[in-house]
One Martini backbone bead per residue (centre of mass of N, CA, C, O) as a GRO file, in nm:
protein
  286
    1MET     BB    1  -6.540 -11.073   4.826
    2SER     BB    2  -6.561 -10.883   4.567
    3TYR     BB    3  -6.399 -10.666   4.366
    4GLN     BB    4  -6.638 -10.466   4.322
    5THR     BB    5  -6.704 -10.423   4.621
    6ILE     BB    6  -6.430 -10.309   4.706
    7LYS     BB    7  -6.431 -10.076   4.502
    8ASN     BB    8  -6.689  -9.937   4.615
    9ILE     BB    9  -6.591  -9.886   4.903
   10ILE     BB   10  -6.351  -9.709   4.829
   11GLY     BB   11  -6.518  -9.496   4.678
   12ILE     BB   12  -6.694  -9.408   4.919
   13LEU     BB   13  -6.458  -9.313   5.099
   14ILE     BB   14  -6.342  -9.104   4.904
   15GLY     BB   15  -6.594  -8.929   4.864
   16ASN     BB   16  -6.635  -8.852   5.169
   17THR     BB   17  -6.356  -8.721   5.204
   18ILE     BB   18  -6.392  -8.496   4.996
   19TYR     BB   19  -6.634  -8.369   5.133
   20ALA     BB   20  -6.492  -8.297   5.400
   21LEU     BB   21  -6.276  -8.112   5.270
   22ALA     BB   22  -6.473  -7.900   5.164
   23VAL     BB   23  -6.573  -7.810   5.443
   24LEU     BB   24  -6.284  -7.739   5.574
   25LEU     BB   25  -6.155  -7.554   5.325
   26PHE     BB   26  -6.432  -7.377   5.218
   27ILE     BB   27  -6.702  -7.349   5.368
   28VAL     BB   28  -6.652  -7.266   5.670
   29PRO     BB   29  -6.406  -7.057   5.652
   30ASN     BB   30  -6.607  -6.871   5.445
   31GLY     BB   31  -6.917  -6.884   5.530
   32LEU     BB   32  -7.068  -7.083   5.371
   33ILE     BB   33  -7.357  -7.193   5.204
   34THR     BB   34  -7.564  -7.491   5.203
   35GLY     BB   35  -7.690  -7.783   5.142
   36GLY     BB   36  -7.810  -8.029   5.298
   37SER     BB   37  -7.684  -8.158   5.588
   38THR     BB   38  -7.461  -7.945   5.609
   39GLY     BB   39  -7.647  -7.698   5.605
   40LEU     BB   40  -7.804  -7.776   5.860
   41ALA     BB   41  -7.554  -7.787   6.046
   42ILE     BB   42  -7.473  -7.490   6.014
   43ALA     BB   43  -7.740  -7.376   6.118
   44ALA     BB   44  -7.732  -7.515   6.399
   45HIS     BB   45  -7.464  -7.385   6.485
   46HIS     BB   46  -7.560  -7.084   6.475
   47VAL     BB   47  -7.827  -7.110   6.652
   48PHE     BB   48  -7.740  -7.358   6.883
   49GLY     BB   49  -7.428  -7.471   6.887
   50ILE     BB   50  -7.403  -7.722   6.726
   51PRO     BB   51  -7.206  -7.944   6.627
   52ILE     BB   52  -7.157  -8.056   6.318
   53THR     BB   53  -7.087  -8.358   6.373
   54VAL     BB   54  -7.330  -8.418   6.558
   55PHE     BB   55  -7.560  -8.349   6.365
   56VAL     BB   56  -7.480  -8.537   6.132
   57SER     BB   57  -7.499  -8.799   6.290
   58ILE     BB   58  -7.797  -8.783   6.381
   59PHE     BB   59  -7.929  -8.725   6.106
   60ASN     BB   60  -7.819  -8.972   5.944
   61ILE     BB   61  -7.942  -9.189   6.126
   62GLY     BB   62  -8.235  -9.101   6.089
   63MET     BB   63  -8.239  -9.131   5.775
   64PHE     BB   64  -8.162  -9.428   5.775
   65GLY     BB   65  -8.415  -9.530   5.918
   66ILE     BB   66  -8.615  -9.431   5.705
   67GLY     BB   67  -8.492  -9.583   5.466
   68PHE     BB   68  -8.522  -9.869   5.586
   69TRP     BB   69  -8.836  -9.857   5.622
   70ILE     BB   70  -8.917  -9.756   5.319
   71LEU     BB   71  -8.672  -9.868   5.107
   72GLY     BB   72  -8.500 -10.083   5.246
   73LYS     BB   73  -8.225 -10.295   5.267
   74THR     BB   74  -8.068 -10.228   5.011
   75PHE     BB   75  -8.041  -9.928   5.071
   76ALA     BB   76  -7.905  -9.951   5.349
   77LEU     BB   77  -7.639 -10.086   5.253
   78THR     BB   78  -7.548  -9.842   5.058
   79THR     BB   79  -7.556  -9.617   5.317
   80LEU     BB   80  -7.398  -9.712   5.568
   81ILE     BB   81  -7.115  -9.600   5.521
   82SER     BB   82  -7.182  -9.296   5.490
   83THR     BB   83  -7.337  -9.249   5.758
   84PHE     BB   84  -7.065  -9.318   5.940
   85TYR     BB   85  -6.809  -9.203   5.790
   86PHE     BB   86  -6.845  -8.898   5.756
   87PRO     BB   87  -6.841  -8.809   6.056
   88PHE     BB   88  -6.567  -8.940   6.114
   89ILE     BB   89  -6.385  -8.790   5.902
   90LEU     BB   90  -6.464  -8.506   5.991
   91SER     BB   91  -6.357  -8.532   6.283
   92LEU     BB   92  -6.065  -8.615   6.214
   93LEU     BB   93  -5.993  -8.363   6.035
   94GLU     BB   94  -6.065  -8.152   6.250
   95LYS     BB   95  -5.824  -8.253   6.447
   96THR     BB   96  -5.591  -8.214   6.236
   97ILE     BB   97  -5.634  -7.975   6.008
   98GLY     BB   98  -5.886  -7.836   6.019
   99TYR     BB   99  -5.996  -7.505   5.951
  100THR     BB  100  -5.877  -7.430   5.636
  101GLN     BB  101  -5.794  -7.146   5.456
  102MET     BB  102  -5.733  -7.141   5.112
  103THR     BB  103  -5.933  -6.888   5.071
  104SER     BB  104  -6.070  -6.545   5.073
  105ASP     BB  105  -6.246  -6.608   4.825
  106PRO     BB  106  -6.577  -6.684   4.798
  107LEU     BB  107  -6.603  -6.758   4.498
  108LEU     BB  108  -6.369  -6.962   4.485
  109ALA     BB  109  -6.477  -7.140   4.714
  110ALA     BB  110  -6.745  -7.215   4.573
  111LEU     BB  111  -6.621  -7.351   4.326
  112LEU     BB  112  -6.426  -7.556   4.466
  113GLY     BB  113  -6.637  -7.680   4.653
  114GLY     BB  114  -6.824  -7.774   4.423
  115VAL     BB  115  -6.624  -7.965   4.287
  116LEU     BB  116  -6.583  -8.155   4.531
  117ILE     BB  117  -6.880  -8.231   4.587
  118GLY     BB  118  -6.955  -8.334   4.307
  119SER     BB  119  -6.736  -8.552   4.299
  120ALA     BB  120  -6.819  -8.705   4.553
  121ILE     BB  121  -7.110  -8.782   4.477
  122GLY     BB  122  -7.040  -8.918   4.208
  123ILE     BB  123  -6.865  -9.147   4.322
  124VAL     BB  124  -7.081  -9.274   4.504
  125ILE     BB  125  -7.297  -9.330   4.286
  126LYS     BB  126  -7.102  -9.508   4.103
  127CYS     BB  127  -7.106  -9.717   4.366
  128ASN     BB  128  -7.409  -9.771   4.440
  129ALA     BB  129  -7.468  -9.516   4.628
  130SER     BB  130  -7.515  -9.310   4.920
  131THR     BB  131  -7.478  -9.019   5.129
  132GLY     BB  132  -7.728  -8.956   5.255
  133GLY     BB  133  -7.937  -8.782   5.432
  134MET     BB  134  -8.076  -8.558   5.198
  135ASP     BB  135  -8.113  -8.797   4.989
  136ILE     BB  136  -8.367  -8.945   5.115
  137PRO     BB  137  -8.631  -8.772   5.095
  138PRO     BB  138  -8.652  -8.774   4.779
  139LEU     BB  139  -8.685  -9.086   4.763
  140VAL     BB  140  -8.943  -9.103   4.930
  141ILE     BB  141  -9.117  -8.912   4.760
  142ASN     BB  142  -9.091  -9.072   4.497
  143LYS     BB  143  -9.230  -9.332   4.607
  144LYS     BB  144  -9.505  -9.196   4.722
  145ILE     BB  145  -9.562  -8.957   4.482
  146GLY     BB  146  -9.347  -8.913   4.213
  147ILE     BB  147  -9.137  -8.712   4.252
  148PRO     BB  148  -8.865  -8.608   4.135
  149VAL     BB  149  -8.561  -8.607   4.277
  150SER     BB  150  -8.439  -8.341   4.163
  151VAL     BB  151  -8.667  -8.151   4.248
  152SER     BB  152  -8.664  -8.201   4.560
  153MET     BB  153  -8.365  -8.144   4.602
  154TYR     BB  154  -8.366  -7.848   4.511
  155ALA     BB  155  -8.582  -7.757   4.716
  156PHE     BB  156  -8.424  -7.823   4.972
  157ASP     BB  157  -8.175  -7.649   4.913
  158PHE     BB  158  -8.329  -7.381   4.896
  159MET     BB  159  -8.445  -7.385   5.186
  160ILE     BB  160  -8.172  -7.400   5.331
  161LEU     BB  161  -8.068  -7.133   5.224
  162LEU     BB  162  -8.299  -6.958   5.347
  163MET     BB  163  -8.245  -7.025   5.647
  164GLN     BB  164  -7.949  -6.872   5.637
  165VAL     BB  165  -8.039  -6.563   5.605
  166PHE     BB  166  -8.068  -6.491   5.925
  167TYR     BB  167  -7.719  -6.513   5.971
  168THR     BB  168  -7.673  -6.385   5.685
  169ASP     BB  169  -7.598  -6.245   5.405
  170ARG     BB  170  -7.708  -6.214   5.084
  171GLU     BB  171  -7.439  -6.273   4.942
  172MET     BB  172  -7.408  -6.563   5.063
  173VAL     BB  173  -7.652  -6.678   4.917
  174LEU     BB  174  -7.533  -6.644   4.634
  175TYR     BB  175  -7.289  -6.827   4.687
  176GLY     BB  176  -7.465  -7.074   4.747
  177ILE     BB  177  -7.582  -7.096   4.463
  178VAL     BB  178  -7.311  -7.141   4.325
  179LEU     BB  179  -7.240  -7.398   4.475
  180VAL     BB  180  -7.486  -7.572   4.393
  181ALA     BB  181  -7.453  -7.537   4.086
  182THR     BB  182  -7.168  -7.658   4.067
  183TYR     BB  183  -7.223  -7.946   4.193
  184THR     BB  184  -7.439  -8.021   3.986
  185LEU     BB  185  -7.265  -8.008   3.728
  186VAL     BB  186  -7.036  -8.197   3.820
  187LEU     BB  187  -7.208  -8.444   3.876
  188ASP     BB  188  -7.303  -8.490   3.584
  189LYS     BB  189  -7.012  -8.532   3.471
  190VAL     BB  190  -6.917  -8.770   3.651
  191LEU     BB  191  -7.144  -8.979   3.567
  192VAL     BB  192  -7.024  -8.967   3.242
  193VAL     BB  193  -6.745  -9.037   3.271
  194GLY     BB  194  -6.624  -9.252   3.018
  195LYS     BB  195  -6.925  -9.286   2.849
  196ALA     BB  196  -6.910  -9.112   2.622
  197GLN     BB  197  -7.050  -9.100   2.292
  198THR     BB  198  -7.095  -9.159   1.931
  199GLU     BB  199  -7.359  -9.111   1.708
  200ILE     BB  200  -7.415  -9.260   1.376
  201MET     BB  201  -7.599  -9.163   1.081
  202ILE     BB  202  -7.610  -9.322   0.752
  203VAL     BB  203  -7.676  -9.188   0.423
  204SER     BB  204  -7.644  -9.427   0.150
  205LYS     BB  205  -7.593  -9.604  -0.149
  206GLU     BB  206  -7.314  -9.721   0.002
  207TYR     BB  207  -7.394  -9.898   0.256
  208ALA     BB  208  -7.237 -10.166   0.221
  209LYS     BB  209  -6.946 -10.051   0.226
  210ILE     BB  210  -6.971  -9.896   0.490
  211ASN     BB  211  -7.040 -10.130   0.671
  212GLU     BB  212  -6.779 -10.296   0.618
  213ALA     BB  213  -6.574 -10.078   0.704
  214ILE     BB  214  -6.662 -10.050   0.999
  215ILE     BB  215  -6.617 -10.345   1.082
  216HIS     BB  216  -6.307 -10.389   0.959
  217GLU     BB  217  -6.161 -10.099   1.025
  218LEU     BB  218  -6.301 -10.014   1.316
  219ASP     BB  219  -6.435 -10.238   1.491
  220ARG     BB  220  -6.757 -10.192   1.452
  221GLY     BB  221  -7.076 -10.190   1.503
  222THR     BB  222  -7.397 -10.240   1.337
  223THR     BB  223  -7.710 -10.087   1.208
  224MET     BB  224  -7.991 -10.160   1.006
  225LEU     BB  225  -8.217  -9.918   0.882
  226LYS     BB  226  -8.514  -9.878   0.767
  227SER     BB  227  -8.570  -9.673   0.464
  228ILE     BB  228  -8.726  -9.365   0.321
  229SER     BB  229  -8.708  -9.127   0.115
  230GLY     BB  230  -8.891  -8.835   0.081
  231TYR     BB  231  -8.846  -8.757  -0.232
  232MET     BB  232  -8.735  -9.028  -0.399
  233LYS     BB  233  -8.805  -9.305  -0.253
  234ASN     BB  234  -8.563  -9.443  -0.141
  235GLU     BB  235  -8.450  -9.789  -0.065
  236TYR     BB  236  -8.222  -9.765   0.206
  237PRO     BB  237  -8.022  -9.810   0.452
  238VAL     BB  238  -7.936  -9.715   0.771
  239VAL     BB  239  -7.630  -9.650   0.925
  240MET     BB  240  -7.556  -9.755   1.257
  241THR     BB  241  -7.326  -9.612   1.502
  242VAL     BB  242  -7.073  -9.646   1.769
  243VAL     BB  243  -6.826  -9.415   1.890
  244SER     BB  244  -6.562  -9.262   1.967
  245ASN     BB  245  -6.427  -8.953   1.958
  246ARG     BB  246  -6.155  -9.051   1.819
  247GLU     BB  247  -6.308  -9.211   1.575
  248LEU     BB  248  -6.463  -8.995   1.411
  249PRO     BB  249  -6.258  -8.896   1.193
  250LYS     BB  250  -6.215  -9.176   1.064
  251LEU     BB  251  -6.509  -9.221   0.983
  252ASN     BB  252  -6.545  -8.974   0.807
  253ASN     BB  253  -6.327  -9.050   0.597
  254LEU     BB  254  -6.436  -9.326   0.520
  255VAL     BB  255  -6.712  -9.234   0.407
  256LEU     BB  256  -6.611  -9.011   0.200
  257ASN     BB  257  -6.439  -9.213   0.027
  258ILE     BB  258  -6.699  -9.366  -0.070
  259ASP     BB  259  -6.912  -9.105  -0.008
  260GLU     BB  260  -6.928  -8.762  -0.056
  261HIS     BB  261  -7.271  -8.761  -0.030
  262ALA     BB  262  -7.307  -8.833   0.246
  263PHE     BB  263  -7.538  -8.863   0.518
  264MET     BB  264  -7.481  -8.722   0.848
  265VAL     BB  265  -7.563  -8.804   1.192
  266ILE     BB  266  -7.445  -8.641   1.491
  267SER     BB  267  -7.434  -8.778   1.829
  268LYS     BB  268  -7.450  -8.740   2.167
  269VAL     BB  269  -7.386  -8.981   2.425
  270ASN     BB  270  -7.374  -9.068   2.761
  271GLU     BB  271  -7.441  -9.388   2.715
  272VAL     BB  272  -7.307  -9.729   2.666
  273ARG     BB  273  -7.440 -10.061   2.630
  274GLY     BB  274  -7.240 -10.346   2.569
  275ARG     BB  275  -7.079 -10.466   2.323
  276GLY     BB  276  -6.766 -10.289   2.334
  277PHE     BB  277  -6.819 -10.141   2.626
  278THR     BB  278  -6.927 -10.319   2.894
  279PHE     BB  279  -6.828 -10.547   2.704
  280LYS     BB  280  -6.680 -10.779   2.551
  281LYS     BB  281  -6.582 -10.885   2.266
  282GLU     BB  282  -6.724 -11.098   2.003
  283TYR     BB  283  -6.600 -11.349   1.780
  284ILE     BB  284  -6.752 -11.497   1.495
  285GLU     BB  285  -6.713 -11.766   1.314
  286SER     BB  286  -6.804 -11.848   0.968
   0.00000   0.00000   0.00000
């Protein structure tokens, strides 16, 4: 078993454990409602008295079977751990620490619970896995009909929230919306943490000097893009490079010291792949 595989398995276990803690410490003790399989489990518990861990176990196994049948073996292998581990760790923590109310403020509970759930799902996804359960129907719909996963996922969460309005007050539904919105935002942030970089495009008549300075002083690669200025019709390349956020001030000073009239376009990018970022740099001797 490779180091990366072991790392991914550990990440999946940690993510599901964090998710279970969110349920035990913030969601259930404060009577919050949420989407996903946990939301369905809470609804089933209120309406039919089915224990949350029992419902989650049965539902996740059922969704796993559907995913295996429609999405294939590769998908099944990535969700197998979450499918069986989450109900296990939820049951274990339920028997040890129990449903402990960390705060009596439902808004604070919704925000903190959302942070934990968003972080948990993000960690699992970054390990090339799925949390199973209600993650699977959107994937199936996407494959069969082509509807984007995020659209159908939000639709399912919204419907599950509406289902719970029959046994809770409207204010709790609003807290549920805050919870879902929070973990959605946190999830997006977790997925790009450590990957965000800054792209700079530099237009200058001193492009050759700037290009050399970026390569030798910043130790960053560049790309020369052919361009023609709109007004003067000057033909000289645009220098494009990608640097970390910390390197941006140094690059800015470097460029302006060479050409104080240089035109720079600075953009944030979510992720960069390739040499110097996801692979080690290689230096070729001339």
